Coordinates of C-alpha atoms and ligand atoms in Angstrom, one line a residue:
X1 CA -11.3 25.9 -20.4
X2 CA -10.9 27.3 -16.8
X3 CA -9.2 24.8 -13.8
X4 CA -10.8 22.8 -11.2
X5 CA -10.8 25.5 -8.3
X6 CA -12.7 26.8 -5.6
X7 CA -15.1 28.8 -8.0
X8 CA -15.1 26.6 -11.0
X9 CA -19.0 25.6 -11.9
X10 CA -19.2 21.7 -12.3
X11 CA -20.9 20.2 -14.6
X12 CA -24.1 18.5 -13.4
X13 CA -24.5 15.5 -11.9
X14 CA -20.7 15.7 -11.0
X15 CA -21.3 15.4 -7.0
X16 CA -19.3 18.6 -4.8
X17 CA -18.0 18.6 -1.6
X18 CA -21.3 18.7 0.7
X19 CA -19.6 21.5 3.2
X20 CA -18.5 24.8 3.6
X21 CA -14.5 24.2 3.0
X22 CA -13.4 27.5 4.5
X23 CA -14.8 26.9 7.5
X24 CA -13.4 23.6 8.7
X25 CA -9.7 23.5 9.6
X26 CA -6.9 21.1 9.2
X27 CA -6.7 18.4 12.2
X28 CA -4.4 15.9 9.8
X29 CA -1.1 15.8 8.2
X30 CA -0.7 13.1 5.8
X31 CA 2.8 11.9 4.6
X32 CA 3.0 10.0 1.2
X33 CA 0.6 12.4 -0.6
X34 CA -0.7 10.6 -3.9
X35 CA -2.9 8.1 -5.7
X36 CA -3.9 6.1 -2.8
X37 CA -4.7 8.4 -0.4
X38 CA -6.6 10.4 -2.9
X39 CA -9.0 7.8 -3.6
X40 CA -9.3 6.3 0.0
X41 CA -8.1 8.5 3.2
X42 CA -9.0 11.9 2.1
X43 CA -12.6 10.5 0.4
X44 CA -13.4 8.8 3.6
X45 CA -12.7 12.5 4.9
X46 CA -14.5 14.1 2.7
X47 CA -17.4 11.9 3.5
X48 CA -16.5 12.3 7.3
X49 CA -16.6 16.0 7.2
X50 CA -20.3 16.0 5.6
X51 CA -21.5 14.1 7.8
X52 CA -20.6 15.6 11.1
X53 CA -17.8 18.3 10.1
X54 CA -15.1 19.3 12.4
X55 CA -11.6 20.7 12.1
X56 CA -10.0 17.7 9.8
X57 CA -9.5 18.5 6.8
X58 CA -5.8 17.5 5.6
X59 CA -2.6 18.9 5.1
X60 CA -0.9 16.5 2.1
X61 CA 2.8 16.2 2.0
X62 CA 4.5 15.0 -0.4
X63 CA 8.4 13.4 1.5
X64 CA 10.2 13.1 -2.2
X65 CA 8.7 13.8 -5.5
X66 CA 6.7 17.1 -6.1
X67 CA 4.6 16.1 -8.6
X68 CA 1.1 15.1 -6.8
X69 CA 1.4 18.4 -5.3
X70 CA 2.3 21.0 -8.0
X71 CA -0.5 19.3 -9.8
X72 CA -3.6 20.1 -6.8
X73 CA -1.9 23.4 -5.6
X74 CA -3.4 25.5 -8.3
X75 CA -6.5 23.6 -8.2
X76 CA -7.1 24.7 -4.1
X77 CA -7.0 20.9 -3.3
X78 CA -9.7 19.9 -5.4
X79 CA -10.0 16.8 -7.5
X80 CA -11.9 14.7 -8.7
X81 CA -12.2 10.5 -8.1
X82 CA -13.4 8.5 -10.9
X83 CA -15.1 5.9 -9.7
X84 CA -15.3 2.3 -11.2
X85 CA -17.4 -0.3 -11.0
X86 CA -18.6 -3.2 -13.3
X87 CA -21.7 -1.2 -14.8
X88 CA -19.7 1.7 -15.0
X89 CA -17.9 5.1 -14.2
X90 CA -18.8 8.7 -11.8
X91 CA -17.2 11.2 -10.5
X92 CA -17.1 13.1 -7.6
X93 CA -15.1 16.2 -6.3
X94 CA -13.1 15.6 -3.0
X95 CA -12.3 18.8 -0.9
X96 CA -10.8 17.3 2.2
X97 CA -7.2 18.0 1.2
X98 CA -6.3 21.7 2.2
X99 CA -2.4 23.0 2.4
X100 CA -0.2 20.9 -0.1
X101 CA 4.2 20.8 0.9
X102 CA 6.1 18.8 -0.9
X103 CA 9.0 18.1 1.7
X104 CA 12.2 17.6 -0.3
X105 CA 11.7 20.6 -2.9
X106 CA 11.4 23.8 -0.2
X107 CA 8.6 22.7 2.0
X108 CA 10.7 20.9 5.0
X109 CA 10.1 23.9 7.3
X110 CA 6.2 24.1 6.5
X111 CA 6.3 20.3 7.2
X112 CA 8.2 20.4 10.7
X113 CA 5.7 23.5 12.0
X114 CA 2.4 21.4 10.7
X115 CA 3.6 18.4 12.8
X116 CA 4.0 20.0 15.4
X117 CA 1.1 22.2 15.4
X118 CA -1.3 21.8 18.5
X119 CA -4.0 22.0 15.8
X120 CA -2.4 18.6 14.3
X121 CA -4.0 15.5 16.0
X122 CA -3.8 12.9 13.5
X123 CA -1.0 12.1 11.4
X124 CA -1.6 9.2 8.3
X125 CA 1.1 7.2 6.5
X126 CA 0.9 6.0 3.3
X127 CA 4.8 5.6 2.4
X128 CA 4.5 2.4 1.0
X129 CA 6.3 -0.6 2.8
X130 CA 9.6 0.1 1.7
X131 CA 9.2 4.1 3.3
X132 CA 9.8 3.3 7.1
X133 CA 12.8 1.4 7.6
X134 CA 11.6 -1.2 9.5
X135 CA 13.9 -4.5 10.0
X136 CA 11.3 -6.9 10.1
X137 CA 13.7 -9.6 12.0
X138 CA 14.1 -7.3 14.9
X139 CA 11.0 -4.7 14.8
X140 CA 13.1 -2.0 14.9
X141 CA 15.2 0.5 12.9
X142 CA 16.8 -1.2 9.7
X143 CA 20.2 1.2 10.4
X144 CA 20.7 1.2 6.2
X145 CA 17.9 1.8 5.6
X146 CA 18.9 5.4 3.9
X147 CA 16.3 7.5 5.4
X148 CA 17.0 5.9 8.6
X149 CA 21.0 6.1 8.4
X150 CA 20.1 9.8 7.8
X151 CA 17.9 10.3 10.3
X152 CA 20.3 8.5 13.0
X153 CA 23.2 10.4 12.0
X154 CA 20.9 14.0 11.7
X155 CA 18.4 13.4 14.2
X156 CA 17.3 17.5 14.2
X157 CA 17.2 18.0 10.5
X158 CA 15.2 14.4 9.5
X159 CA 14.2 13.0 6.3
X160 CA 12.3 10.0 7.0
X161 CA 8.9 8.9 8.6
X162 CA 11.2 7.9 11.6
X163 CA 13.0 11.2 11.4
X164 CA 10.1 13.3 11.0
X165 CA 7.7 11.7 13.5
X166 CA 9.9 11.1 16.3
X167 CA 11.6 15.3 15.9
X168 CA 7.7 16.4 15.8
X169 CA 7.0 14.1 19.3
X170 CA 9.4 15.5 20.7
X171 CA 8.9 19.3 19.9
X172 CA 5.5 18.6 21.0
X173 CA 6.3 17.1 24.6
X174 CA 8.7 19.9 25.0
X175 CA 6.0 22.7 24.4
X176 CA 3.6 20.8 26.3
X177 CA 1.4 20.0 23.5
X178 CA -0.6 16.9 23.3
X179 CA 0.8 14.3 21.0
X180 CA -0.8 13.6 18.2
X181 CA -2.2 9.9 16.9
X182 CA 0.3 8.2 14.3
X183 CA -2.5 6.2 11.9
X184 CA -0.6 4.1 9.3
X185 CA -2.4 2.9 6.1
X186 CA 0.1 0.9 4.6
X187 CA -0.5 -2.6 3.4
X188 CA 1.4 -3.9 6.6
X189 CA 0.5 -6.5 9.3
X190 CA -0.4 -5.1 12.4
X191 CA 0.7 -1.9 11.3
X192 CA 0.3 0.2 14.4
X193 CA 2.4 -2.2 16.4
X194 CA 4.9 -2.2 13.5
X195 CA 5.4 1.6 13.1
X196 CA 5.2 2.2 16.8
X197 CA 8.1 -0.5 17.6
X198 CA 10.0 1.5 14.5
X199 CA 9.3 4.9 16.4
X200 CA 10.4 3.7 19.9
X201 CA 13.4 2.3 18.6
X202 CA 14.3 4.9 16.3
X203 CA 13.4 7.3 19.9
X204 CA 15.2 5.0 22.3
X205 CA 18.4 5.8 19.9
X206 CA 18.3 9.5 19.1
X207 CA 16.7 10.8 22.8
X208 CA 16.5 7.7 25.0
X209 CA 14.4 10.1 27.9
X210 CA 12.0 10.3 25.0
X211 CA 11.4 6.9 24.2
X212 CA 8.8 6.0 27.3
X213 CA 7.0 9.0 27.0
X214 CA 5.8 8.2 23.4
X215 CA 5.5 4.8 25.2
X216 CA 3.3 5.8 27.4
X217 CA 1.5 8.4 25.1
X218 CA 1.2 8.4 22.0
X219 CA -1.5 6.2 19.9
X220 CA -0.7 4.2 16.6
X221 CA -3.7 2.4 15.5
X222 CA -4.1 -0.1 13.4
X223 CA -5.9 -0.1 9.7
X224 CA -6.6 -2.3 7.1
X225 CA -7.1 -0.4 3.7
X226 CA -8.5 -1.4 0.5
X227 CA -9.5 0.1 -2.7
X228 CA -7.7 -1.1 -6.7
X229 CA -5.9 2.4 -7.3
X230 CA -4.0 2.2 -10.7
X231 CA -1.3 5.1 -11.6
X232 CA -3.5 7.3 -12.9
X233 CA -2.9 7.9 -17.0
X234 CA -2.9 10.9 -19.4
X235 CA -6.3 9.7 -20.8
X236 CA -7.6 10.1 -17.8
X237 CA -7.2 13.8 -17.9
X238 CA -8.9 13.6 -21.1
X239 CA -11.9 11.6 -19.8
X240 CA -12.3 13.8 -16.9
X241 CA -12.7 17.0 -18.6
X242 CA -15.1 15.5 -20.0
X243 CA -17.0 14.2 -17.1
X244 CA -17.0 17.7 -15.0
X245 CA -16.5 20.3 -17.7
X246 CA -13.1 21.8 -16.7
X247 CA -9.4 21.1 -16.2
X248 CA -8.5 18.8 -13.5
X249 CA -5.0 18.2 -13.3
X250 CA -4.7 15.8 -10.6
X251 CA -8.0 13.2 -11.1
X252 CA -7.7 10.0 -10.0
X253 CA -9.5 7.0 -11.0
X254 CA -10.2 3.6 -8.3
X255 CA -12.8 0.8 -8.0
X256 CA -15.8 2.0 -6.3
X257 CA -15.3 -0.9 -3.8
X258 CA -13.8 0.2 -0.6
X259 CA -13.1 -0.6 2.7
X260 CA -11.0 0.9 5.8
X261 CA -11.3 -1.7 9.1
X262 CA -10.1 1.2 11.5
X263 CA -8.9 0.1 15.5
X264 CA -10.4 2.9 17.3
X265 CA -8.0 4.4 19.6
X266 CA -7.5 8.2 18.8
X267 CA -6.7 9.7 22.3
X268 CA -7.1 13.3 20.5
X269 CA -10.1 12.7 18.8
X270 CA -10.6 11.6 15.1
X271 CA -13.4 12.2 12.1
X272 CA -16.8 10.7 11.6
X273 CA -14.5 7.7 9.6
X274 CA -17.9 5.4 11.2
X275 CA -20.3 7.5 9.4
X276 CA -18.6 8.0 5.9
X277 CA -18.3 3.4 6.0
X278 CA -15.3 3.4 7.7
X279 CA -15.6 -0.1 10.5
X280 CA -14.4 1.1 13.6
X281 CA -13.1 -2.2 15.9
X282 CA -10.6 -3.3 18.6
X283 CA -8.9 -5.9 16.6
X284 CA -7.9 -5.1 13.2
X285 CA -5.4 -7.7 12.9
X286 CA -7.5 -10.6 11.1
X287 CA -9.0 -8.3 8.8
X288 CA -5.3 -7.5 7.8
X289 CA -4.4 -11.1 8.1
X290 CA -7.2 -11.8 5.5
X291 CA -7.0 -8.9 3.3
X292 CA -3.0 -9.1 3.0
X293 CA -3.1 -12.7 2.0
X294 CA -6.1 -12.9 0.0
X295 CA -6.5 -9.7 -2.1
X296 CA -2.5 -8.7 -1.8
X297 CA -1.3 -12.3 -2.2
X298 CA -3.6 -13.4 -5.0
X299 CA -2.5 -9.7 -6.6
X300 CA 0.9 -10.4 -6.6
X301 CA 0.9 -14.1 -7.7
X302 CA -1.4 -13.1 -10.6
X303 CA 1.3 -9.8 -10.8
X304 CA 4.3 -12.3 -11.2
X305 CA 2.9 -14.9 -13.5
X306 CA 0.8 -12.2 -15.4
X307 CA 3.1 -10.1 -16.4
X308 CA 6.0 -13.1 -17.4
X309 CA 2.9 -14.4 -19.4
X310 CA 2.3 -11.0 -21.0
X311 CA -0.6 -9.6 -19.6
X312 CA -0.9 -6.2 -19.3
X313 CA -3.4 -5.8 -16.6
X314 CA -5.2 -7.5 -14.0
X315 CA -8.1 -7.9 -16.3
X316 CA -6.4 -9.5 -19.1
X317 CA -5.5 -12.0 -16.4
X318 CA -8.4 -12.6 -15.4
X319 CA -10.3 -13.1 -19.0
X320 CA -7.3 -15.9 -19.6
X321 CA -9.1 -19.1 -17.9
X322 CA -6.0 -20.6 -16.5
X323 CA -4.5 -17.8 -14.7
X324 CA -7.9 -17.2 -13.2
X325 CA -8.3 -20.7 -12.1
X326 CA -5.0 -20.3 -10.5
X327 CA -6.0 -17.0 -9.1
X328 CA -9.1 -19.0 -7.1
X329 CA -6.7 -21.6 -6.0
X330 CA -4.8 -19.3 -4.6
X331 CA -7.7 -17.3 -2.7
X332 CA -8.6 -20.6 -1.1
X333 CA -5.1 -21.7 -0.1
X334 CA -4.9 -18.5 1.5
X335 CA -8.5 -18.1 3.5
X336 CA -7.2 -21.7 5.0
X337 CA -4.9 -20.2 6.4
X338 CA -7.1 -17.6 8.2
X339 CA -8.7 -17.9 11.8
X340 CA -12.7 -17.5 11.2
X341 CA -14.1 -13.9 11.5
X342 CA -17.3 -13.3 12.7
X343 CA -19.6 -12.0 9.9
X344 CA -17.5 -12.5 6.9
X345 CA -17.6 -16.0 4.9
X346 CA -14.1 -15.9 3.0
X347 CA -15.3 -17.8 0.2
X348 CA -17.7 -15.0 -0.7
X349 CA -15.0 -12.2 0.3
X350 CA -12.7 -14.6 -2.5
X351 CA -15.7 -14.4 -5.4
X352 CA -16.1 -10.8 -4.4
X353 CA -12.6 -10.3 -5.0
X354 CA -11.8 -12.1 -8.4
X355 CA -14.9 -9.6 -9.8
X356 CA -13.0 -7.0 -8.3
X357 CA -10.2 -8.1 -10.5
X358 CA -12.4 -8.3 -13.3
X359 CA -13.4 -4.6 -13.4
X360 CA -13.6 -3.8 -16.8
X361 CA -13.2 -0.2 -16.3
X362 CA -9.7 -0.3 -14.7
X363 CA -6.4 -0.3 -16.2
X364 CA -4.6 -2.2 -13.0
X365 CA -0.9 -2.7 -14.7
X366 CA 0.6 -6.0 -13.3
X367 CA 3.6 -4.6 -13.5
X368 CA 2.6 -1.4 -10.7
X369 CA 1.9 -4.4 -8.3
X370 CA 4.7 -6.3 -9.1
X371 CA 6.8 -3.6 -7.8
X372 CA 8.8 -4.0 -4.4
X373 CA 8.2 -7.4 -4.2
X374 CA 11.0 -8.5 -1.4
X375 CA 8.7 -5.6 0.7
X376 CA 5.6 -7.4 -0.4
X377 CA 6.0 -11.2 -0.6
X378 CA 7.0 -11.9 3.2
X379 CA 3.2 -10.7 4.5
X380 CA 1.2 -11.6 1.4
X381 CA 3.2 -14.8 0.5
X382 CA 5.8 -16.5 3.0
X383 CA 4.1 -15.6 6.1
X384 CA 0.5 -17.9 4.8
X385 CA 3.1 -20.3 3.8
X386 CA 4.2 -20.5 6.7
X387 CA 1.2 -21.1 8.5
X388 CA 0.0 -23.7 6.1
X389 CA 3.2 -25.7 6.6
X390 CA 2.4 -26.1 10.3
X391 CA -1.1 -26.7 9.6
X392 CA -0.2 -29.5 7.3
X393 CA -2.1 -27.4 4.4
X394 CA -0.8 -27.5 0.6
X395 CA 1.8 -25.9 0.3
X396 CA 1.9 -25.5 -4.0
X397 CA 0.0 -22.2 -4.4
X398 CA 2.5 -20.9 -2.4
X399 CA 5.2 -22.6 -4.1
X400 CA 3.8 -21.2 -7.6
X401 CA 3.7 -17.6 -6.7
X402 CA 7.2 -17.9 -5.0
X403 CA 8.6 -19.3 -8.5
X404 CA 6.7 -16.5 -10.5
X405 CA 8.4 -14.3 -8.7
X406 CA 11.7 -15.9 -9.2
X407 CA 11.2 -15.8 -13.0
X408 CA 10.0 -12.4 -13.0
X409 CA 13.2 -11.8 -11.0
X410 CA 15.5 -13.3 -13.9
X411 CA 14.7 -9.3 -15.4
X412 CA 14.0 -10.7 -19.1
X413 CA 10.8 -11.4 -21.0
X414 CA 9.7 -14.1 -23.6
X415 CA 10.7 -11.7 -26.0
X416 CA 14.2 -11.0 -24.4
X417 CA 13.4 -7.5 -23.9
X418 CA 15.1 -6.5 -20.3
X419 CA 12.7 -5.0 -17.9
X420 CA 13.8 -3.0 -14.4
X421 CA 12.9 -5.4 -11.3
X422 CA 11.8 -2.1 -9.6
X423 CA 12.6 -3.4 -6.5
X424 CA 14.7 -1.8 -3.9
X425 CA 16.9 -5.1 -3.3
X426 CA 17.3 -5.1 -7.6
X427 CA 20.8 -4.3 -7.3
X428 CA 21.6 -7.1 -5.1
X429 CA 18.6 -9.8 -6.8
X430 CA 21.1 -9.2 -10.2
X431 CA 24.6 -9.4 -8.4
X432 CA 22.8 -12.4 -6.4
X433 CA 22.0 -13.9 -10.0
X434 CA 24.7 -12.9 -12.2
X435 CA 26.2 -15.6 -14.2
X436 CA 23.4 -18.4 -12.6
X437 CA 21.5 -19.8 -15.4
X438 CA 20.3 -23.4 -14.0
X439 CA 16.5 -22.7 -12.9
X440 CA 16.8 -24.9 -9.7
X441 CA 20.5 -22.8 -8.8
X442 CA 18.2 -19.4 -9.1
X443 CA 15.6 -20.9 -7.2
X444 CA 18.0 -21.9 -4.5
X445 CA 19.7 -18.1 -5.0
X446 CA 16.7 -16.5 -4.4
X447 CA 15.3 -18.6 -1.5
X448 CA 18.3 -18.3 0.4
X449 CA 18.4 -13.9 0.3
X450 CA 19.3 -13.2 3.6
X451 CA 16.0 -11.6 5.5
X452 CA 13.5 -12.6 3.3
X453 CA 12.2 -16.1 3.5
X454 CA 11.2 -17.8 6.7
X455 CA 13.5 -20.2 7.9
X456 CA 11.0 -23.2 8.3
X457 CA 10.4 -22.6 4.8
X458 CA 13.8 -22.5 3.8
X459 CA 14.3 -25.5 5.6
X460 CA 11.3 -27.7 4.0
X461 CA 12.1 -29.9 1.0
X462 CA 9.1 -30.4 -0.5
X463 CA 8.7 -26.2 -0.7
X464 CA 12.1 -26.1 -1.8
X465 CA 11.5 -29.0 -4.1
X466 CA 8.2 -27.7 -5.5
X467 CA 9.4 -23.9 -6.2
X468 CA 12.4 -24.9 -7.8
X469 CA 10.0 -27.2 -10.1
X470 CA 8.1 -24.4 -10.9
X471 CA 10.5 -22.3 -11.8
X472 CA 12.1 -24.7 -13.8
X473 CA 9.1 -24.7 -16.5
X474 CA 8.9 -21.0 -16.2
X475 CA 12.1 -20.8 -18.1
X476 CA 12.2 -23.9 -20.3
X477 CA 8.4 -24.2 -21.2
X478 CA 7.4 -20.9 -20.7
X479 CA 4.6 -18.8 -18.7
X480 CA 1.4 -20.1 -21.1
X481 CA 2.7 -23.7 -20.4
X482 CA 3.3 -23.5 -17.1
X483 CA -0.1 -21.5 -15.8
X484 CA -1.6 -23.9 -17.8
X485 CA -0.1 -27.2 -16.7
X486 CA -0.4 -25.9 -13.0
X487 CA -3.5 -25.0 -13.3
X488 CA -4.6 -28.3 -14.7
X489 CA -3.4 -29.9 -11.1
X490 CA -5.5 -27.7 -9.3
Ligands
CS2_1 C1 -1.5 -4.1 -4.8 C2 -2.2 -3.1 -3.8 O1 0.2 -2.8 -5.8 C3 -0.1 -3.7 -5.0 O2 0.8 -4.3 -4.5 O3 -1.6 -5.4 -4.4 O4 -1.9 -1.8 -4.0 C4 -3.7 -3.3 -3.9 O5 -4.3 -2.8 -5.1 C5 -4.4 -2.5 -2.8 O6 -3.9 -3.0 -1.6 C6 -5.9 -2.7 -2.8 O7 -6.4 -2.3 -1.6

């Protein structure tokens, strides 16, 4: 059977990109090339590009592993998004993505000369919170951070986002070249401000002079993204042959919900994001706020406690009745802790969401979002916590997820099978825990990490008090027991 390519005939019904691809030319690099940006940036793109076209089609780069781009190279960019909803499956074929580089296996040269290309006016990050390097206590540079230390110490032959971005600027101002817009669609609060106080730092330390220029000129709006991207799977590839009637070695499969809340500053010009859906505002901060802490907090409570419990995906939570009660009680914790937004009532944004958890057509592995959870729980968990401790608000939801956590943390299942935190403070969570057995003395452990919970939590009995509670049943009467008896509570 031939490969998904520029002259492969699609079965029909499958829907094609809508525009002459040859014609329209890259305007955007994208670092942290794979799943998520296939089914969200570049489809917006895609969609952009139909509607008005224009020069922004994207140039993917993958910073470590090669595989999401050996996979689309042969196929001229092309892929295909499965989309899911509760009534069923389609796919389409996204053509957005042009040149592919995969930075760490021969492409690092190819990378440096797109960045700083005049042609390049938009660069997107999706690098995952743990990518950057940020020190959240400070704002800037986390100096172990091992891109960063890198980057620091090599400041003309980078690795990282920091590295990368801040060598390109500077090319740029050098050659006179307009700088280009730094968009960042990681699940981060305000996460323009965040990468741009990462970027002046890093600047302010590797070429002070340049620091005030970017200051002064260079753009990092925020976004809020959302759309349920599982790994993709090997049946997939099966299933999608199926659906277009050729190879596709690089499909991906997502809800068919999906949103990007966009805050429109792009001094060089962007695409028609507006007309493919895309909300275009001046504040994107409380639709992070909200998004963050009720999809992305509810996610990883239900993560924690589903996958100690033994559920295998987010729908298997879901279908077990106490879990899901738990999952609403958490939804509503969280929206209480949200100032109002005009036009959206967060109780339906909260029903909306536990369907979206529901999707019976998606393989959403607990486990995936239980990944990097010391980069995750301080937005999505500690910092609503926070907020609802000086609000006088319950604090117990917030308790419960923190103690899931914990007992995921322990490493071991019901079954006693050992399990890799995938976390990249594991190393430290197991020297932290070594030889601790008592619940309440890893509960304690864990609380205290340094950089990681908020003091005024730290510092409140009751939280202290309730999570080590939690955590306690966890390991003596099990997930099932506790979800249940917690949930019972309400
Ligand atoms: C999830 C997110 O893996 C995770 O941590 O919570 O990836 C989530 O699926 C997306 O943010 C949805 O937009």
């Amino acid at each position: 059977m031939t490969r998904l390519g520029n002259d492969t005939k699609l079965r029909e019904g499958v829907e094609a990109p809508a525009y002459d691809r040859d014609t329209l030319e890259e305007g955007i690099v994208h670092l942290g090339f794979g799943a998520f940006h296939k089914a969200h940036q570049a489809l917006y793109t895609d969609d952009a590009l139909a509607a008005e076209g224009g020069d922004w089609r994207i140039h993917g780069v993958s910073l470590r592993s090669s595989e999401a781009v050996d996979a689309l190279r042969p196929q001229d960019g092309l892929y295909t998004l499965v989309e899911a909803d509760a009534t069923g499956v389609s796919a389409r074929v996204i053509g957005s993505v042009g040149s592919l580089s995969s930075f760490a296996h021969g492409d690092a040269e190819r990378v440096r000369a797109a960045l700083a290309a005049p042609g390049t006016r938009i660069v997107t990050l999706t690098v995952t919170e743990k990518g950057y390097g940020i020190d959240r206590d400070t704002g800037g540079v986390d100096p172990d951070h091992p891109a960063i230390a890198h980057d620091l110490a090599h400041p003309d032959d980078p690795q990282g986002v920091a590295g990368l971005l801040t060598l390109a600027l500077r090319q740029r101002r050098d050659a006179g070249t307009p700088p280009f817009t730094i968009l960042c669609c990681d699940n981060l609060p305000e996460n323009g401000a965040l990468v741009r106080g990462l970027i002046l730092d890093f600047g302010g330390r590797t070429a002070p002079e340049l620091r005030d220029w970017i200051a002064e000129n260079v753009a990092f709006p925020s976004s809020m993204v959302d759309r349920i991207t599982p790994a993709a799977t090997s049946e997939l590839l099966d299933e999608v042959r199926e659906m277009i009637g050729c190879e596709d070695h690089a499909p991906i499969r997502a809800e068919r919900f999906r949103q990007w809340v966009i805050e429109d500053r792009f001094p060089q010009g962007r695409p028609a994001w507006d007309r493919a859906g895309a909300l275009l505002v001046d504040d994107v901060a409380p639709y992070e706020h909200m998004k963050l802490r009720m999809l992305n907090g509810a996610h990883s409570m239900l993560a924690y406690a589903g996958f100690v419990g033994g559920h295998k995906y987010v729908r298997d939570v879901m279908a077990d009745g106490d879990l899901a009660a738990l999952v609403r009680r958490h939804l509503k914790a969280a929206a209480a802790t949200l100032a109002p937004l005009e036009g959206v009532d967060f109780a339906t944004y909260a029903e909306d969401l536990a369907a979206r958890f529901e999707n019976p057509h998606l393989g959403h592995e607990t486990y995936q979002i239980a990944m990097d959870g010391t980069e995750k729980l301080p937005q999505r968990i500690f910092a609503p916590a926070r907020d609802a401790l000086a609000a006088g608000q319950d604090l117990r939801p917030f308790a419960f997820a923190t103690a899931a956590w914990m007992r995921y943390c322990t490493g071991r299942t019901e079954e006693g099978e050992e399990y890799a935190l995938r976390d990249p403070r594991e190393d430290e969570i197991r020297a932290a825990l070594e030889g601790v057995e008592d619940p309440r003395a890893i509960a304690e452990t864990l609380l205290d990490l340094p950089r990681l919970v908020p003091q005024e939590l730290r510092d409140h009995v009751p939280f202290r008090e309730a999570v080590a509670e939690c955590l306690s049943l966890f390991v003596s009467a099990g997930a099932a027991a506790t979800i249940g008896q917690e949930a019972r509570r309400g």
